[in-house]
PDB file of C-alpha atoms in Angstrom:
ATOM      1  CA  UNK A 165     140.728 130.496 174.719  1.00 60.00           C
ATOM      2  CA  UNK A 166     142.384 129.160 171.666  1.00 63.00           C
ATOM      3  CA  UNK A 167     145.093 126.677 171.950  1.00 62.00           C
ATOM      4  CA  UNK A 168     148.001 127.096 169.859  1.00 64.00           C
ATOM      5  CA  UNK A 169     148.020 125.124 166.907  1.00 61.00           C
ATOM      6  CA  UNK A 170     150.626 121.853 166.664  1.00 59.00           C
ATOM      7  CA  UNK A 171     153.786 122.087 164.316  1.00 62.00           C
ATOM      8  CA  UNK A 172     152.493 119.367 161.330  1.00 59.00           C
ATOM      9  CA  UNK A 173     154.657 116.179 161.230  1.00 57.00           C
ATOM     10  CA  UNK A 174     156.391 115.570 157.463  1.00 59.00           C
ATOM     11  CA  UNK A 175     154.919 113.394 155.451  1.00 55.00           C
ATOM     12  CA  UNK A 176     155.872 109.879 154.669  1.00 54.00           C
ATOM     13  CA  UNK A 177     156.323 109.078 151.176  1.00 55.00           C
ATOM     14  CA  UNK A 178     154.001 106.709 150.291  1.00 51.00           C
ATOM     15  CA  UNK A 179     155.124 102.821 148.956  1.00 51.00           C
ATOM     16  CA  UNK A 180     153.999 101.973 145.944  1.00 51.00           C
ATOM     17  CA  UNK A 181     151.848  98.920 145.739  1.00 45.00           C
ATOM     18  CA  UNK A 182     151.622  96.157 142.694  1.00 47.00           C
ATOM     19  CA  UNK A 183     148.188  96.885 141.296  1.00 43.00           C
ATOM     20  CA  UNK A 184     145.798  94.222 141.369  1.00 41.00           C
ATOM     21  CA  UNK A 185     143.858  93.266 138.408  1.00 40.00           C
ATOM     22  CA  UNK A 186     140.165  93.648 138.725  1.00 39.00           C
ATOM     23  CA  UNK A 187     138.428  91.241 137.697  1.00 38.00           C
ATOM     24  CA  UNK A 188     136.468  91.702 134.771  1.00 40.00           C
ATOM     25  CA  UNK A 189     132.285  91.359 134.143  1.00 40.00           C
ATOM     26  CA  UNK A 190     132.643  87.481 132.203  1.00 40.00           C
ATOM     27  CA  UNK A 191     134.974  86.190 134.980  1.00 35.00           C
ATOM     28  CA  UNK A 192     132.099  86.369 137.401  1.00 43.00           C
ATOM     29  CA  UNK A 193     129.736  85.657 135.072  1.00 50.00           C
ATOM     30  CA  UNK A 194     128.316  82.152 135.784  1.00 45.00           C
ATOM     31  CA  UNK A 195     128.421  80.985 132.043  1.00 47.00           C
ATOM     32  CA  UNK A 196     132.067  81.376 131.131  1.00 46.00           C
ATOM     33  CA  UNK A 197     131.350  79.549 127.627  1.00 43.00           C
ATOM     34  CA  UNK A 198     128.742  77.117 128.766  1.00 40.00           C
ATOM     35  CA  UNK A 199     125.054  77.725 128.180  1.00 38.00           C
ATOM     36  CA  UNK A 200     123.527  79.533 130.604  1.00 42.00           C
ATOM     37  CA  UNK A 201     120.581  77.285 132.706  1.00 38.00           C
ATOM     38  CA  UNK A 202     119.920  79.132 135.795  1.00 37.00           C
ATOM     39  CA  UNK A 203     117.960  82.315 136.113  1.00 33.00           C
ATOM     40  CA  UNK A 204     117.758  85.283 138.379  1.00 34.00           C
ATOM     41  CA  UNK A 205     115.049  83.845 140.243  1.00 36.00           C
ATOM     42  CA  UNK A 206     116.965  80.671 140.573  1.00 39.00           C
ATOM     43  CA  UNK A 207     113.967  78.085 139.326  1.00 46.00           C
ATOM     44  CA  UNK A 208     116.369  76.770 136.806  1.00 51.00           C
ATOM     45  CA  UNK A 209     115.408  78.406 133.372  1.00 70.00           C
ATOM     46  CA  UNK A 210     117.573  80.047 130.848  1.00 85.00           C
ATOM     47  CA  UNK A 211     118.794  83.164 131.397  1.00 95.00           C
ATOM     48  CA  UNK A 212     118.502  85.429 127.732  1.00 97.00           C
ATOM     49  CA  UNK A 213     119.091  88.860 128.440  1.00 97.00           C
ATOM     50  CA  UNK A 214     122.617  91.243 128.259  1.00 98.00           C
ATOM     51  CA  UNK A 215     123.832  94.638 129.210  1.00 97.00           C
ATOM     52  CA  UNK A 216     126.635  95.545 127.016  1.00 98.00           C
ATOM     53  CA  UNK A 217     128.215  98.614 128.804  1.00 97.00           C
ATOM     54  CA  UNK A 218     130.906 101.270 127.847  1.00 97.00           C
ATOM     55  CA  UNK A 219     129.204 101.921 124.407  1.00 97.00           C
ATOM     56  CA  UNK A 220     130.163 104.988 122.723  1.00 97.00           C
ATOM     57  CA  UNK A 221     127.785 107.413 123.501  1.00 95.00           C
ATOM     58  CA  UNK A 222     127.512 108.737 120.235  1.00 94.00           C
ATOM     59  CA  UNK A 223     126.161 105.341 118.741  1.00 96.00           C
ATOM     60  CA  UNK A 224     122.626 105.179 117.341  1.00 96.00           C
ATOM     61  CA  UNK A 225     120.429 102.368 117.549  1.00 97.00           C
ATOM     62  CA  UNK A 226     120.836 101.663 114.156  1.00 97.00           C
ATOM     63  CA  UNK A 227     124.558 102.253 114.584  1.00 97.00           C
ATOM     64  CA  UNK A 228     123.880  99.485 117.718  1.00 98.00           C
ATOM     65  CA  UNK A 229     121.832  96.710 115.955  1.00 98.00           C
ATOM     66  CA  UNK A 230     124.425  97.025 112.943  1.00 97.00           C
ATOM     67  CA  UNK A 231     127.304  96.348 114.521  1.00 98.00           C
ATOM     68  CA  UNK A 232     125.147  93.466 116.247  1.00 98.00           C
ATOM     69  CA  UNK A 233     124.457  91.971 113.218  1.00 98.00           C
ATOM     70  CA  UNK A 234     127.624  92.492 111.164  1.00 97.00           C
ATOM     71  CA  UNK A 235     128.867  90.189 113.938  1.00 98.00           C
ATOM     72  CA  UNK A 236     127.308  87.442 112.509  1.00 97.00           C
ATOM     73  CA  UNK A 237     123.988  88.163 115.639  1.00 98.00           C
ATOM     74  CA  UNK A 238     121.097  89.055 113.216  1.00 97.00           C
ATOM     75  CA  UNK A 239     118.117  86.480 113.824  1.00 97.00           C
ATOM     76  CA  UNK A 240     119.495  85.711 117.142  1.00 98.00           C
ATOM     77  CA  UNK A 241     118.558  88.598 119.347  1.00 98.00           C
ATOM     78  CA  UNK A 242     114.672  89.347 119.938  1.00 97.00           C
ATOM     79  CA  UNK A 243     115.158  92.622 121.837  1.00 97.00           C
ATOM     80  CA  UNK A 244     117.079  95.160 121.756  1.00 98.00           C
ATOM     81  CA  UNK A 245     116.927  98.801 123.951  1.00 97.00           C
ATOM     82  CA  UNK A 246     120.088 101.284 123.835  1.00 97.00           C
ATOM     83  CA  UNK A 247     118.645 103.987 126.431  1.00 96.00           C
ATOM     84  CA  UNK A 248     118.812 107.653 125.402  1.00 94.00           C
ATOM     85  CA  UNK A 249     119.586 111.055 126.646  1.00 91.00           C
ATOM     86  CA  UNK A 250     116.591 112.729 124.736  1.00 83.00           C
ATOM     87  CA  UNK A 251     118.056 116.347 125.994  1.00 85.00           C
ATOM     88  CA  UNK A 252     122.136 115.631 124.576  1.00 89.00           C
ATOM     89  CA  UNK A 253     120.682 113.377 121.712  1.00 87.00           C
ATOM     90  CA  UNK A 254     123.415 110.699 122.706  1.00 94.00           C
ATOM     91  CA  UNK A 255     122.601 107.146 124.322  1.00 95.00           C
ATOM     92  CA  UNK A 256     123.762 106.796 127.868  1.00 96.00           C
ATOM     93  CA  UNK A 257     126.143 104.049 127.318  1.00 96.00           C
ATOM     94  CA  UNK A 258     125.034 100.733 127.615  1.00 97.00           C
ATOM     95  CA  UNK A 259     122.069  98.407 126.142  1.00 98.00           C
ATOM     96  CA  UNK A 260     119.910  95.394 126.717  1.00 98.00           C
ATOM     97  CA  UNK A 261     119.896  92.546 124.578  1.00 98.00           C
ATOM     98  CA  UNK A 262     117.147  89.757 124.671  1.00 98.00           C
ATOM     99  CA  UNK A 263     119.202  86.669 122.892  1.00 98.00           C
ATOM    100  CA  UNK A 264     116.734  83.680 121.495  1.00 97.00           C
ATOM    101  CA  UNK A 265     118.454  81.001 123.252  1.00 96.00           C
ATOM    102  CA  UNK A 266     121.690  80.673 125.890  1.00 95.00           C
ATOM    103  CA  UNK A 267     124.151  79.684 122.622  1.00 97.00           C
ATOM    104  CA  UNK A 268     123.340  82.770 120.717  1.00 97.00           C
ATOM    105  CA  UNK A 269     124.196  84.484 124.553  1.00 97.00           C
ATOM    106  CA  UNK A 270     127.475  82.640 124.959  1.00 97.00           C
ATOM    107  CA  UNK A 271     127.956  84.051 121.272  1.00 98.00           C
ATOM    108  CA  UNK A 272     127.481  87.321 122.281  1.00 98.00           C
ATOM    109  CA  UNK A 273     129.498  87.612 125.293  1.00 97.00           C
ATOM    110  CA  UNK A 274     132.476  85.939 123.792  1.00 97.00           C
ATOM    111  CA  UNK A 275     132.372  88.552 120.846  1.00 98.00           C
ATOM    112  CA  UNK A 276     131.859  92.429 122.755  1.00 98.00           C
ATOM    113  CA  UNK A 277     132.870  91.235 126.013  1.00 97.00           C
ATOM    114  CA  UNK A 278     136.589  93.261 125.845  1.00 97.00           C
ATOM    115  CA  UNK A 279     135.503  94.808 122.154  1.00 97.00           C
ATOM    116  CA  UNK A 280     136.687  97.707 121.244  1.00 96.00           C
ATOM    117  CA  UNK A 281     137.063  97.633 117.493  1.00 95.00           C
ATOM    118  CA  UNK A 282     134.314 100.798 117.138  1.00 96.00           C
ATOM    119  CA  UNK A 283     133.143 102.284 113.855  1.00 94.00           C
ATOM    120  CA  UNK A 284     133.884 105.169 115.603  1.00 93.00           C
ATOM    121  CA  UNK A 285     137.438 106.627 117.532  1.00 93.00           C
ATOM    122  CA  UNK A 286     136.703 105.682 120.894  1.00 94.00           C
ATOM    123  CA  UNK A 287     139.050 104.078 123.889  1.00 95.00           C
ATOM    124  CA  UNK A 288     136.098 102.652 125.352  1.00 97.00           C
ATOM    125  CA  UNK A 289     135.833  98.206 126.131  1.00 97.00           C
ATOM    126  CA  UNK A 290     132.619  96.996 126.461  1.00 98.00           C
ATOM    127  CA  UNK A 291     131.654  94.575 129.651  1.00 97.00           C
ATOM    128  CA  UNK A 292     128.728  92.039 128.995  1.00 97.00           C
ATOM    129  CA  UNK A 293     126.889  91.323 132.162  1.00 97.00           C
ATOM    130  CA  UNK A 294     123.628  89.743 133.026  1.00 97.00           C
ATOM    131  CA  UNK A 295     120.663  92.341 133.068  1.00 93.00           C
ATOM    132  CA  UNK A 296     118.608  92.399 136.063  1.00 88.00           C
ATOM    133  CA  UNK A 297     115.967  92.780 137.505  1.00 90.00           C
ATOM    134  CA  UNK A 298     114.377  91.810 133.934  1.00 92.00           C
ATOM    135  CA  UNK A 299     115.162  88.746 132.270  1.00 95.00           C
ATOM    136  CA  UNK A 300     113.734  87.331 128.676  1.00 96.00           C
ATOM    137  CA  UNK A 301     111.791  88.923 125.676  1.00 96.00           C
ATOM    138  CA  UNK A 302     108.412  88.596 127.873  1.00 95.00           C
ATOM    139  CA  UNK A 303     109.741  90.496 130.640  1.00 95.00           C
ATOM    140  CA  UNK A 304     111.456  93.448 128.159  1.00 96.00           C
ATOM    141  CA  UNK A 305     108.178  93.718 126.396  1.00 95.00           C
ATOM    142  CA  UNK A 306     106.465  94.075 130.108  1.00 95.00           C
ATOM    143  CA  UNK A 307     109.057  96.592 131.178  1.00 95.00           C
ATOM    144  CA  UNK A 308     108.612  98.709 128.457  1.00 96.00           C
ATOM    145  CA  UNK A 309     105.097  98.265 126.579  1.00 95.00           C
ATOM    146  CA  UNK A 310     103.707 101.110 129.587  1.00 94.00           C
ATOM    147  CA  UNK A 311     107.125 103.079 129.485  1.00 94.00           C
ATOM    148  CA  UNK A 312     106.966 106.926 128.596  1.00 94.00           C
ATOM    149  CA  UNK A 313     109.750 106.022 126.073  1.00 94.00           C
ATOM    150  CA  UNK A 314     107.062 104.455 124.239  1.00 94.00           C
ATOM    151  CA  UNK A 315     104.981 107.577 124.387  1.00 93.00           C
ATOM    152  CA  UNK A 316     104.157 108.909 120.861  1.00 92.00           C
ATOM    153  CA  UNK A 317     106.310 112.118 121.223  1.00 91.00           C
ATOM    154  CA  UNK A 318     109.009 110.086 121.874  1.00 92.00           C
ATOM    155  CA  UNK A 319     111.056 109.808 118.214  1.00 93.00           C
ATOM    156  CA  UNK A 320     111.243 105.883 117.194  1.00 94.00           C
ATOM    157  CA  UNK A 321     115.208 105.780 117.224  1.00 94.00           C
ATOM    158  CA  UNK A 322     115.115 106.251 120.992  1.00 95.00           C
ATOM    159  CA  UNK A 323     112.444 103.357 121.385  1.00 96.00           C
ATOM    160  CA  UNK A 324     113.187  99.669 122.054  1.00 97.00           C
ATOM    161  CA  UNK A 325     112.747  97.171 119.265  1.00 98.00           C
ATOM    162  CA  UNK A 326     111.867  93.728 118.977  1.00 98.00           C
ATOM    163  CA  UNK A 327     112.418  91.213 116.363  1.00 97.00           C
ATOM    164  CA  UNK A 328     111.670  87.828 115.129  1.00 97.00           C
ATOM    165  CA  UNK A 329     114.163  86.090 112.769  1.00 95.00           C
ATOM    166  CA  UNK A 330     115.984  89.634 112.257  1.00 95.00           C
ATOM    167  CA  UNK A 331     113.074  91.086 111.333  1.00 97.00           C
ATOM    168  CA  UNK A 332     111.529  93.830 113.143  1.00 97.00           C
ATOM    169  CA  UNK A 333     108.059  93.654 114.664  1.00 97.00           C
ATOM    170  CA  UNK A 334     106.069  96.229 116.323  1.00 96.00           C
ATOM    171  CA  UNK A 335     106.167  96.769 119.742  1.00 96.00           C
ATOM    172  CA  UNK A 336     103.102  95.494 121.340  1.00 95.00           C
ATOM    173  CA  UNK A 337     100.961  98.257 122.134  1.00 93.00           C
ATOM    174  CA  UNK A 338     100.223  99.594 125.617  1.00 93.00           C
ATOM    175  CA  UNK A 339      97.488  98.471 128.125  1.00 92.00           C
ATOM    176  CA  UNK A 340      97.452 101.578 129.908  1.00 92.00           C
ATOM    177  CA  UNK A 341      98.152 105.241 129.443  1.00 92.00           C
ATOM    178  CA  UNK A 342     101.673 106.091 128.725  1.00 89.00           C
ATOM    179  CA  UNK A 343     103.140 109.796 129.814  1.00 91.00           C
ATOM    180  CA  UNK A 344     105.073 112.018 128.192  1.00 86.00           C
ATOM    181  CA  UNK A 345     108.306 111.775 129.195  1.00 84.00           C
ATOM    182  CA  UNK A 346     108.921 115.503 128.958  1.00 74.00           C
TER     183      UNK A 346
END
């Protein structure tokens, strides 16, 4: 048999509590306006490589490496991939960034970690954090050489790019077969 259901007890209004703040991406990050020396593996080399998040997602790449090098960035950054949506034609909101040495990182963090001045109306703030698991130009170009977003269907503005002295290079080609990534 069923047993007859409980009369419900009235709520308690709730307290309001201070908020918090959260800490953001650069106070954790290890640098905090020295050069970075220790890596992700921890042997003590220089760690190069970014992810800027909460990009607009209507940015292009070449919306992306402008506003990288209007910032005074251009010949210090070998590497740069701002991952796609291929289906909404919109990037997904964040990119990697291979800097030449740890003061042109500390340069970067200090200018688009907390940016938000857009060439386009968003309310978005980007975060600069390490990338992981991949760390420094070698790496990227390992990552990616055997990626189907290097397959030839793929249109170039969706592709990663690499540079030396803010000049762009080709991408070192594959050493095995790349799919389709439709």
């Amino acid at each position: 048999p069923l047993q007859p259901l409980q009369p419900l007890q009235p709520l308690q209004p709730l307290q309001p509590q201070p908020l918090q703040p959260q800490p953001l991406v650069s106070d954790v990050h290890p640098c905090n306006g020295k050069q970075a020396q220790e890596s992700q593996t921890g042997k003590g080399k220089e760690r190069t490589t970014v992810m800027l998040r909460n990009l607009p997602n209507n940015y292009t790449r070449e919306m992306f490496l402008k506003m990288l090098d209007d910032h005074g960035l251009m010949g210090k950054y070998d590497f740069a991939y701002l991952p796609c949506d291929f289906y909404r034609d919109a990037n997904l909101g964040y990119a990697f960034v291979n800097l030449v040495d740890g003061k042109a990182v500390d340069e970067l963090w200090k200018i688009f970690h907390g940016f938000s001045d857009w060439a386009l109306p968003t309310a978005k703030v980007c975060e600069v954090s390490w990338s992981g698991p991949h760390q420094g130009f070698k790496a990227h170009i390992e990552r990616y050489r055997n990626s189907p977003v290097m397959h030839k269907s793929v249109p170039d503005e969706y592709k990663p790019v690499i540079f030396k002295n803010g000049v762009r290079k080709p991408f070192p080609r594959p050493n095995k077969k790349v799919k389709a990534p439709f």
